[in-house]
Structure formats: structure tokens, C-alpha cells
PDB file of C-alpha atoms in Angstrom:
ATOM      1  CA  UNK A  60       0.000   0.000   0.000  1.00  0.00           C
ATOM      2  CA  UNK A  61       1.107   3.761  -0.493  1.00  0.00           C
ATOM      3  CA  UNK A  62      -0.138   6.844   0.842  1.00  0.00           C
ATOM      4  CA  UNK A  63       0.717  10.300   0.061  1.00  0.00           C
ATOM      5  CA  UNK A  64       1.101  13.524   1.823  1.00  0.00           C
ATOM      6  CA  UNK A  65       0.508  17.155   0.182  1.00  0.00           C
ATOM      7  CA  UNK A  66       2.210  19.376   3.364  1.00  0.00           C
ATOM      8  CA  UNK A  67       0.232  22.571   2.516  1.00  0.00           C
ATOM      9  CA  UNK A  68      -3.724  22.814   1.797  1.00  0.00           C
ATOM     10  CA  UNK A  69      -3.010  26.409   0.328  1.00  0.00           C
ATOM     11  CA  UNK A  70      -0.160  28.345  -0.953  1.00  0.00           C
ATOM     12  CA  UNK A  71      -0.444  32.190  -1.732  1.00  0.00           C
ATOM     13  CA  UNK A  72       1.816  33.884  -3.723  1.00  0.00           C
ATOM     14  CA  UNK A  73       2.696  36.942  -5.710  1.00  0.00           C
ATOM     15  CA  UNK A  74       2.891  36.797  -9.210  1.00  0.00           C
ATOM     16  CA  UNK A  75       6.802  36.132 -10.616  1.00  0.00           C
ATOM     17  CA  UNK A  76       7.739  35.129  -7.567  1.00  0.00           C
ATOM     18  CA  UNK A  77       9.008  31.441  -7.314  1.00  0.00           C
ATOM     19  CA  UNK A  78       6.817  28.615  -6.100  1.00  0.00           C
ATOM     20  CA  UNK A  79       7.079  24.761  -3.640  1.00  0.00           C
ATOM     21  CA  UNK A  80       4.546  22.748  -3.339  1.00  0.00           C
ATOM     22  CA  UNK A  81       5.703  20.177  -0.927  1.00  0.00           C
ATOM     23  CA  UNK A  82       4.878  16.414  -1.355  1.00  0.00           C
ATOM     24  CA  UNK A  83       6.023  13.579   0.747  1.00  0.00           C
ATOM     25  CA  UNK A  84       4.823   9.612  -0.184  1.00  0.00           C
ATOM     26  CA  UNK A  85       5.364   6.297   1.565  1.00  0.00           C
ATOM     27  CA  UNK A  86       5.062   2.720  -0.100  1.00  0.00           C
ATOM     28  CA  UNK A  87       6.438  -0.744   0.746  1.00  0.00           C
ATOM     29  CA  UNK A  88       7.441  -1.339  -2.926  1.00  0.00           C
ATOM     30  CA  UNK A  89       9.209   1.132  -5.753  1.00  0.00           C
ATOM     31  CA  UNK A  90       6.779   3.750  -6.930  1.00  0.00           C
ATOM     32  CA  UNK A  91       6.282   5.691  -9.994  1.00  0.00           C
ATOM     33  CA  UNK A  92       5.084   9.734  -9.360  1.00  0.00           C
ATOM     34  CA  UNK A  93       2.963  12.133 -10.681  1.00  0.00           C
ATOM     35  CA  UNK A  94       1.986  15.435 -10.415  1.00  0.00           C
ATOM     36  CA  UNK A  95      -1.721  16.775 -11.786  1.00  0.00           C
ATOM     37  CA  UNK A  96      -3.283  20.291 -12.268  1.00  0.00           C
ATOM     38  CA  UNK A  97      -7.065  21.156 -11.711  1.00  0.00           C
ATOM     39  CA  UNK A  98      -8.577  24.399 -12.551  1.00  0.00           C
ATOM     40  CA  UNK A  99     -12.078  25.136 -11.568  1.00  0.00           C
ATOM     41  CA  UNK A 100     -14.830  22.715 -13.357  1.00  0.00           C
ATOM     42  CA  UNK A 101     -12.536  20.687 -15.115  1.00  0.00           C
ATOM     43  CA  UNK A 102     -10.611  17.369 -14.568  1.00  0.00           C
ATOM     44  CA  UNK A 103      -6.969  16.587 -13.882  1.00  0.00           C
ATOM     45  CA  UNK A 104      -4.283  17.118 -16.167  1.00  0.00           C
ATOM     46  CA  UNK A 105      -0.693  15.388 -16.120  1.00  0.00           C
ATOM     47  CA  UNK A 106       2.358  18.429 -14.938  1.00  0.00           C
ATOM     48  CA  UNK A 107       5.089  15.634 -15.405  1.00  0.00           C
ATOM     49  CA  UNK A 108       6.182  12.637 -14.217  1.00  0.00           C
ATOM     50  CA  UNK A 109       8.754  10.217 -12.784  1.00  0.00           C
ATOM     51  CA  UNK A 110       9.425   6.866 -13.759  1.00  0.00           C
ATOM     52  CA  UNK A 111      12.846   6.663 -13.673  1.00  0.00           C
ATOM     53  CA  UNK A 112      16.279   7.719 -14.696  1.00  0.00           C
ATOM     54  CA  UNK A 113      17.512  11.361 -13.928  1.00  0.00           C
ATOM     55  CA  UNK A 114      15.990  12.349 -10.569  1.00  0.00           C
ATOM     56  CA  UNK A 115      14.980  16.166 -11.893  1.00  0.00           C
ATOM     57  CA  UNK A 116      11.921  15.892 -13.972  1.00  0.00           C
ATOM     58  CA  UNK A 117      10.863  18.373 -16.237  1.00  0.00           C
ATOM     59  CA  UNK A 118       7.134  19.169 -17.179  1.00  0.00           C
ATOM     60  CA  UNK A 119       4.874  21.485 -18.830  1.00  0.00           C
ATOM     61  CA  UNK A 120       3.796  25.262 -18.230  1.00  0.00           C
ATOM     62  CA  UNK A 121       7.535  25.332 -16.689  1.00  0.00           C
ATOM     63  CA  UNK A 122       7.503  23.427 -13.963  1.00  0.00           C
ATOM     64  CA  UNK A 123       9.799  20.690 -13.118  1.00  0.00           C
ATOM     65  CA  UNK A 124       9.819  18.282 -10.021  1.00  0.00           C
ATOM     66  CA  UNK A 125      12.988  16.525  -7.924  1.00  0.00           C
ATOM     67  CA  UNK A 126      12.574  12.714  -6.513  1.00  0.00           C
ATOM     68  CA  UNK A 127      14.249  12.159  -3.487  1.00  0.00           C
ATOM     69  CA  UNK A 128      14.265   8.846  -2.279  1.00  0.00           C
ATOM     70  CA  UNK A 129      15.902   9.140   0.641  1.00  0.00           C
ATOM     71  CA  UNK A 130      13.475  11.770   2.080  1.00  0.00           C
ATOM     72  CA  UNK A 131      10.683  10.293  -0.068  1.00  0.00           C
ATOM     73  CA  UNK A 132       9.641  13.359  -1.758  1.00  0.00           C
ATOM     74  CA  UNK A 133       8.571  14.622  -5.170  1.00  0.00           C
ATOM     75  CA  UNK A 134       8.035  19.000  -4.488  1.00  0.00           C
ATOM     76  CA  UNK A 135       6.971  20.836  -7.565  1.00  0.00           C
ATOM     77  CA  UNK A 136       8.541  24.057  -8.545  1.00  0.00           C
ATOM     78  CA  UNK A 137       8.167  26.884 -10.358  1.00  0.00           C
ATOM     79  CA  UNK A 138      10.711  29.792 -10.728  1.00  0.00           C
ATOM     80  CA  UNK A 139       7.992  32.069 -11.730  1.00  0.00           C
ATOM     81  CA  UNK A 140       4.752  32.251 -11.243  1.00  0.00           C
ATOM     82  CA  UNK A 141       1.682  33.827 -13.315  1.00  0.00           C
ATOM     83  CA  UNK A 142      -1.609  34.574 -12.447  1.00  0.00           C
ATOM     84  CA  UNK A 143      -2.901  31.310 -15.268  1.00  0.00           C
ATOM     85  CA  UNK A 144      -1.165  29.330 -12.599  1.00  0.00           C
ATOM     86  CA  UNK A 145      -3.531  29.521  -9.936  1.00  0.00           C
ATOM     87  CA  UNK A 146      -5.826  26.362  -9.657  1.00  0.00           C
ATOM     88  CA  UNK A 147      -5.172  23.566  -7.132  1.00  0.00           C
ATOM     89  CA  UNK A 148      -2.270  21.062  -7.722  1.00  0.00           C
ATOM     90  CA  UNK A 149      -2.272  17.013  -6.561  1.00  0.00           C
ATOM     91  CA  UNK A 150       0.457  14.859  -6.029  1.00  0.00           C
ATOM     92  CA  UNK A 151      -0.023  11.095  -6.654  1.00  0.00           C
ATOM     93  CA  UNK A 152       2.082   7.912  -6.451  1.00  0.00           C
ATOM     94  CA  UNK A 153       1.153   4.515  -7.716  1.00  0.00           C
ATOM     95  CA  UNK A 154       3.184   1.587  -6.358  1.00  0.00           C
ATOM     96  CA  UNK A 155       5.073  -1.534  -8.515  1.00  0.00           C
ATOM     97  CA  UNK A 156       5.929  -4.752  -7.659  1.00  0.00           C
ATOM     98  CA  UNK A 157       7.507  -6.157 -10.795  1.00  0.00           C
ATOM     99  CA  UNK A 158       6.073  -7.337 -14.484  1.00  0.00           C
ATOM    100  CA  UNK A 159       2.557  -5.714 -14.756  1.00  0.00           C
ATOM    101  CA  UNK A 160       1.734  -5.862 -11.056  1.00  0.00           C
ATOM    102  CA  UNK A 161       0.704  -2.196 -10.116  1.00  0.00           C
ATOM    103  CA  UNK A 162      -1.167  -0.655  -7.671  1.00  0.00           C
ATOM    104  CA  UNK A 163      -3.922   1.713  -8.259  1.00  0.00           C
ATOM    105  CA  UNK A 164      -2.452   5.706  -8.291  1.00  0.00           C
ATOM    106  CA  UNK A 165      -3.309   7.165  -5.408  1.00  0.00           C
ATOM    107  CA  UNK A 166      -3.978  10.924  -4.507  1.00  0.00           C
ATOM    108  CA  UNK A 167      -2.962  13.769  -2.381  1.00  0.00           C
ATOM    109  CA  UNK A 168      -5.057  15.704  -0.498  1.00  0.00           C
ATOM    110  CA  UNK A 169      -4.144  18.683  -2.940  1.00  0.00           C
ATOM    111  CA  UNK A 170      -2.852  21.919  -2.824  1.00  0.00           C
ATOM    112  CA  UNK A 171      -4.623  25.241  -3.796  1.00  0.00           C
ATOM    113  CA  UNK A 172      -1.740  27.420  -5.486  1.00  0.00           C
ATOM    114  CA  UNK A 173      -3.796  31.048  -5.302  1.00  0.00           C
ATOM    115  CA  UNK A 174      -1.432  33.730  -7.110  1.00  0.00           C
ATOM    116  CA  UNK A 175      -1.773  37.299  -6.291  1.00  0.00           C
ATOM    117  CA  UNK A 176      -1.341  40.185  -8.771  1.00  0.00           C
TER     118      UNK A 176
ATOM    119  CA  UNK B 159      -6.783  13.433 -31.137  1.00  0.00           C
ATOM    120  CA  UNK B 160      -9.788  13.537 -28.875  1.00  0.00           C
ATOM    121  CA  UNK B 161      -9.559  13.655 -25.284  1.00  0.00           C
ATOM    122  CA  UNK B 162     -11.067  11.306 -22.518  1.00  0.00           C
ATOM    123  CA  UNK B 163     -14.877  12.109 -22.808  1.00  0.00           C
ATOM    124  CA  UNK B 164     -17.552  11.166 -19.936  1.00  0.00           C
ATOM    125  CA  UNK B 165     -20.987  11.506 -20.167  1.00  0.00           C
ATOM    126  CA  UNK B 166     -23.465  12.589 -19.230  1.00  0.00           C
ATOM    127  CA  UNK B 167     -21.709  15.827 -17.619  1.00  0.00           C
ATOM    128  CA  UNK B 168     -24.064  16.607 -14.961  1.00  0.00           C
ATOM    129  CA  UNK B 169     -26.693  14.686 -13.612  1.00  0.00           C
ATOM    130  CA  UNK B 170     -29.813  15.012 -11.149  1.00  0.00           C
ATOM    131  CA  UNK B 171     -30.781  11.711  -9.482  1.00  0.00           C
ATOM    132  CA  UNK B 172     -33.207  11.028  -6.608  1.00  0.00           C
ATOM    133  CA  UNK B 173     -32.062   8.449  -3.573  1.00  0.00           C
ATOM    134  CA  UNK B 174     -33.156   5.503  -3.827  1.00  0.00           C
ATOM    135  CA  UNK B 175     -32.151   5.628  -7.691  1.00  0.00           C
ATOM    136  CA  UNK B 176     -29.589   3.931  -9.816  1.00  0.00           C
ATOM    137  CA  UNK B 177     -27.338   5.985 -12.288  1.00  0.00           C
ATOM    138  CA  UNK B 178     -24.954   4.657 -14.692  1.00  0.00           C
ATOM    139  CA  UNK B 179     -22.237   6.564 -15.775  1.00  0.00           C
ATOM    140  CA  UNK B 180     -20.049   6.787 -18.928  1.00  0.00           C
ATOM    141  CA  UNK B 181     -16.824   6.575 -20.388  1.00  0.00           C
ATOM    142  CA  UNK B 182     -14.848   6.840 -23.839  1.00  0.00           C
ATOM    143  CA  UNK B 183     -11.015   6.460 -23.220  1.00  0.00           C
ATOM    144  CA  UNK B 184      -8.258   8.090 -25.739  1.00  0.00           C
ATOM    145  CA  UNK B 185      -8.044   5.547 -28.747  1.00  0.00           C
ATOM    146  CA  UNK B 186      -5.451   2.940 -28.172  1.00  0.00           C
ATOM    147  CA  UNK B 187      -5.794   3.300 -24.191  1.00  0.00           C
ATOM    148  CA  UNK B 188      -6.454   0.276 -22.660  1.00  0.00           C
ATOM    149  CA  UNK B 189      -6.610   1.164 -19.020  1.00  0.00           C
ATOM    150  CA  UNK B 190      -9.288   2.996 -17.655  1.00  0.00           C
ATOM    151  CA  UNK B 191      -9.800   4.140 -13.732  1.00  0.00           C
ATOM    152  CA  UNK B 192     -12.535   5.715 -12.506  1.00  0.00           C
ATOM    153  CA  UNK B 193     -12.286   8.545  -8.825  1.00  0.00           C
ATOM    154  CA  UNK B 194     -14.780  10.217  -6.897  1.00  0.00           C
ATOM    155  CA  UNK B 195     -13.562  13.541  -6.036  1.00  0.00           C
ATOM    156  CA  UNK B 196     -15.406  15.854  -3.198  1.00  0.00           C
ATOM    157  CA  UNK B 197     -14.605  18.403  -0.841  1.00  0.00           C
ATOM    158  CA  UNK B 198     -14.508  16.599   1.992  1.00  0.00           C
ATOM    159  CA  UNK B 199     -12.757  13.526   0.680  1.00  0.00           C
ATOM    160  CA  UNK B 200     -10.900  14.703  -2.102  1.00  0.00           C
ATOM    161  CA  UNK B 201     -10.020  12.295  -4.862  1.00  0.00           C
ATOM    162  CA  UNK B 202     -10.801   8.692  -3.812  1.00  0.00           C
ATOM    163  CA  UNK B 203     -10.132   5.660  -6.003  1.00  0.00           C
ATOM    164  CA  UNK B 204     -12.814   3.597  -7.323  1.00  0.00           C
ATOM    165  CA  UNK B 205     -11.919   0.991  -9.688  1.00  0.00           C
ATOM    166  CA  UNK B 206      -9.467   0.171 -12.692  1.00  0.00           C
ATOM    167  CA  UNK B 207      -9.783  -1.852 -15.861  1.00  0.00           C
ATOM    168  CA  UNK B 208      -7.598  -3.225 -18.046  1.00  0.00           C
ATOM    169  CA  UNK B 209      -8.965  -4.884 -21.299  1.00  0.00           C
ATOM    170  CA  UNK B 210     -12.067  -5.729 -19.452  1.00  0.00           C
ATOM    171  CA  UNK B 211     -10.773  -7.255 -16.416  1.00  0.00           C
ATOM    172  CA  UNK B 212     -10.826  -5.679 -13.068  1.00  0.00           C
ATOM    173  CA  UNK B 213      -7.457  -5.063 -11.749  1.00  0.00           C
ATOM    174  CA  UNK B 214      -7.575  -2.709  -8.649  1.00  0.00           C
ATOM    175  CA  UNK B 215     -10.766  -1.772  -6.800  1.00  0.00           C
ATOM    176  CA  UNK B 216     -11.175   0.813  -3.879  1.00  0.00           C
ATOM    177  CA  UNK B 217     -12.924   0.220  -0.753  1.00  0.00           C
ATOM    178  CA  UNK B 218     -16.467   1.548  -1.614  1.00  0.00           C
ATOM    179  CA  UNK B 219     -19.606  -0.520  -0.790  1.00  0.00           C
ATOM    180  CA  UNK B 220     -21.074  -2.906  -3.390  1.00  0.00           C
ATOM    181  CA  UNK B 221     -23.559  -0.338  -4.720  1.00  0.00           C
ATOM    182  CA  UNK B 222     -20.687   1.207  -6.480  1.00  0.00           C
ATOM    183  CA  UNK B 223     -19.671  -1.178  -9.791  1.00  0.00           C
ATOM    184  CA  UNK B 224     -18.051  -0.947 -13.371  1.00  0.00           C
ATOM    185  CA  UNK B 225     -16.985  -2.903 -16.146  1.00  0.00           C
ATOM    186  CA  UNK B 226     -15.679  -2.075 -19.706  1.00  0.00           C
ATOM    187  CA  UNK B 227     -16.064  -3.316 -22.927  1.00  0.00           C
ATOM    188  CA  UNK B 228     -13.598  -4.492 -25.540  1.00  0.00           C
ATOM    189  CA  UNK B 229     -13.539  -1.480 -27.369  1.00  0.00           C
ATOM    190  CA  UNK B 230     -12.015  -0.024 -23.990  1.00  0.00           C
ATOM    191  CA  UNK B 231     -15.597   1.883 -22.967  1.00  0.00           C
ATOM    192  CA  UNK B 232     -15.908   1.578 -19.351  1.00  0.00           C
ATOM    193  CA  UNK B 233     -19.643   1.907 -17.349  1.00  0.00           C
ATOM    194  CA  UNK B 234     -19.918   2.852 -13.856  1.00  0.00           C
ATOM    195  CA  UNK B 235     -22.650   2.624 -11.988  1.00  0.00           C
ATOM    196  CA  UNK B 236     -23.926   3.366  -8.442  1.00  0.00           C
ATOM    197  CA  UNK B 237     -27.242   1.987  -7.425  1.00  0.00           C
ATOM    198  CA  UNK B 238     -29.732   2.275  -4.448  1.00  0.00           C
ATOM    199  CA  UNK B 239     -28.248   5.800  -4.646  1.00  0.00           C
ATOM    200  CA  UNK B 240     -27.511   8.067  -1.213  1.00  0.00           C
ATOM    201  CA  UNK B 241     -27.338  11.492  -0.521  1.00  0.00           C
ATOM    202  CA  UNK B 242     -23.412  11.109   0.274  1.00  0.00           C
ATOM    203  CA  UNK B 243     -23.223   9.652  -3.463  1.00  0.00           C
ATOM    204  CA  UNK B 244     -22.820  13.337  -4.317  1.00  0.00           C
ATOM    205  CA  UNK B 245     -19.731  13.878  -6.230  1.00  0.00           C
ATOM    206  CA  UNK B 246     -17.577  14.383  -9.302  1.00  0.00           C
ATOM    207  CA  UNK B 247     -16.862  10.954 -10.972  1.00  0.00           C
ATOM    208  CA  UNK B 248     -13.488  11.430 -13.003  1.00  0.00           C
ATOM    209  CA  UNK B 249     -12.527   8.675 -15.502  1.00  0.00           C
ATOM    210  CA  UNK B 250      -9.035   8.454 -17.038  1.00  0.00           C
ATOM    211  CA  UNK B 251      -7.278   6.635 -19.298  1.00  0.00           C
ATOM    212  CA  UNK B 252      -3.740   5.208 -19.800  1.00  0.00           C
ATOM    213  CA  UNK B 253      -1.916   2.902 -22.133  1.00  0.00           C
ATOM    214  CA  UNK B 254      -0.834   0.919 -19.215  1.00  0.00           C
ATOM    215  CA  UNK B 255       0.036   1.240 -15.712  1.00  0.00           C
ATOM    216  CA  UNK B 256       3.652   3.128 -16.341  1.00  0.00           C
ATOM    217  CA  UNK B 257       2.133   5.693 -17.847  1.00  0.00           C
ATOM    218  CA  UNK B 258       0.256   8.905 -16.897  1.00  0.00           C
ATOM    219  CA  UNK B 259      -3.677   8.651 -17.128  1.00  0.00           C
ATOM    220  CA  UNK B 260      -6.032  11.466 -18.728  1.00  0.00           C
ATOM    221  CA  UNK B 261      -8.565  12.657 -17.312  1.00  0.00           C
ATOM    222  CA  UNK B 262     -11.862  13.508 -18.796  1.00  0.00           C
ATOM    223  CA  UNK B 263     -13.718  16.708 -17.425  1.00  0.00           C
ATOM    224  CA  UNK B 264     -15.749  14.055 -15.200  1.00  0.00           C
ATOM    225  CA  UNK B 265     -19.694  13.741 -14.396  1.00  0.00           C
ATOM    226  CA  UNK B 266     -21.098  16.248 -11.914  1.00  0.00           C
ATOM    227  CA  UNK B 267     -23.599  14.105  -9.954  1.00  0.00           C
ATOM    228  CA  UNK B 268     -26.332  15.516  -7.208  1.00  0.00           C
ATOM    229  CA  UNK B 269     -28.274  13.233  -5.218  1.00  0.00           C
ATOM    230  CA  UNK B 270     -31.420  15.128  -4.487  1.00  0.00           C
TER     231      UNK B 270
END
């Protein structure tokens, strides 16, 4: 099983200025990780994620992600921030044990990015 | 190339009813999950399909079941319906479990 952690419900910030959103996962077995984007009314879309190789993953709309498996964490940046960015952001992790054994993805609580003019 | 498409968008039900939701995946996707997302609860896991077998399921009462078709459509459907039923259901769609799934813009369901 695998659970995930999103440390911060809500996250102001001023426009240009650089953003973290903090995520933190646990699982018994190695784990692929994804981060999503929701803006009012619609469904999730895919930021980026990690599968495996180099630990800095790059995705769209500038943002890029660092796996840490040591301190089992996946925090999304941003260097700058526009107003478009403002929606609420979920980190998820979905568990493998081998072959095509793989758990189901599991979600975040999610964190609302709000970015101030 | 069109997008993950669920249907009906919203829906009005009474309790005691039984709804039965829809879902197209992307073309050549043969994974499909399905999440209830609320406020309270956020986004909890329902079920997954691949090529028409059941592979994961969450831990939500029997009312709630699915199934998909070979052509990769997938039907969920919630009967006996409660108040608490009240949701978004999001389906997605992946080519297989190491890859991101797409989401469709989900079902908007009140239980009146």
C-alpha cells in the first residue's frame, strides 16, 4: 500500500515570484510519481512525471519536479509564477511490484496554489 | 486526437435511484480508472480496468460497480443511490500502468 502527503492545503503567492509545493509519499514497494493540475470545473491534467532515470523531472507550463528517495519526496517548482497558474495542484504515487503488477495511483489531499497580482 | 470524454456531464438523481455513468477512453488506451472527487474527501479511487478485467478496486460498498467493454468503454454505476453519493466521478485513461492517465472533465452528480 502507499499513501501520500501534500504538506500545505493552500499556498499564496505573488505573481513572478518562485513557487514549492511540498509532497512527501510512503510505499512498501518502488513507486512511480505524478503530479496533476485542476482548474475550476474541469478534470486533472498530467504536470510531469517520474518513472525513472535522472531524478529532476521536467514538465509542462515550466515546472519541473525533484525525486528524493531518501526523504521520499517529489516537491513541484516553479521559478515564476503567473496569475494562469492559480488552480489547485495534486500529487499522486502509484506503487510496482515487478512485471505488470501495479497498484492503483493514489492521490494527495491537494494543494490550492492562489497567485496574487 | 480527442480527449477522454464522460458523459453525461451533470446529472440530477433522486435516492433511492440507480445511475450509470459513462466513459470513452483516448483511442489505443487500454486502461481505464474511474475517482470520486469531493470536498470533503478529495479524490478517492474507485476501480481500474484493463482490457475488461478488473485489476484494482477501492474500498467503496457494493452499490458502487463498473466494467468495460472491448472497445475499452468503461460503465460505472452506483445503485440504491444516497445522498453522500454526491460527487464528481473522473474517468481516465492510460496505455498501461507506467504511464500517466487522462482525465476527462468528469460527471457532476447531485443526489437530491
Amino acid at each position: 500500500a502507499q499513501s501520500v502527503t501534500q504538506l500545505d492545503s493552500q499556498v499564496p503567492v505573488f505573481e513572478e515570484a518562485p513557487v514549492e509545493l511540498r509532497c512527501n509519499y510512503s510505499s512498501s514497494v518502488s513507486v512511480y510519481l505524478f503530479w496533476y493540475v485542476q482548474y475550476p470545473n474541469q478534470g486533472l491534467q498530467l504536470l510531469l512525471k517520474y518513472l525513472s532515470g535522472s531524478t529532476l523531472v521536467k514538465g509542462i507550463n515550466g515546472f519541473e519536479a525533484e525525486f528524493n528517495k531518501s526523504q521520499t519526496s517529489f516537491h513541484l517548482r516553479k521559478p515564476s509564477v503567473h496569475i494562469s497558474d492559480t488552480a489547485e495542484y495534486f500529487c499522486a504515487v502509484r506503487g510496482f511490484a515487478g512485471g505488470t503488477s501495479y497498484g492503483k495511483l493514489t492521490f494527495g489531499q491537494g494543494t490550492i496554489l492562489t497567485v496574487h497580482p | 486526437k480527442a480527449g477522454v470524454t464522460q458523459t453525461p456531464r451533470y446529472l440530477i438523481k433522486t435516492r433511492g435511484q440507480q445511475v450509470t455513468l459513462s466513459c470513452s477512453p483516448i483511442s489505443g488506451h487500454r486502461s481505464v480508472s474511474w475517482y470520486q472527487q469531493t470536498p470533503g474527501q478529495g479524490l478517492q479511487f474507485l476501480f481500474e480496468y484493463f482490457s475488461e478485467t478488473q485489476r484494482n478496486k477501492g474500498n467503496f460498498p457494493g452499490r458502487f460497480s463498473g466494467r468495460q467493454f472491448s472497445n475499452s468503454r468503461s460503465e460505472m454505476n452506483v445503485s440504491t443511490l444516497e445522498l453522500g453519493d454526491s460527487a464528481l466521478y473522473l474517468c481516465a485513461s492510460a496505455l498501461g500502468g507506467n504511464y500517466g492517465y487522462t482525465f476527462g472533465s468528469g460527471t457532476r452528480l447531485t443526489v437530491v
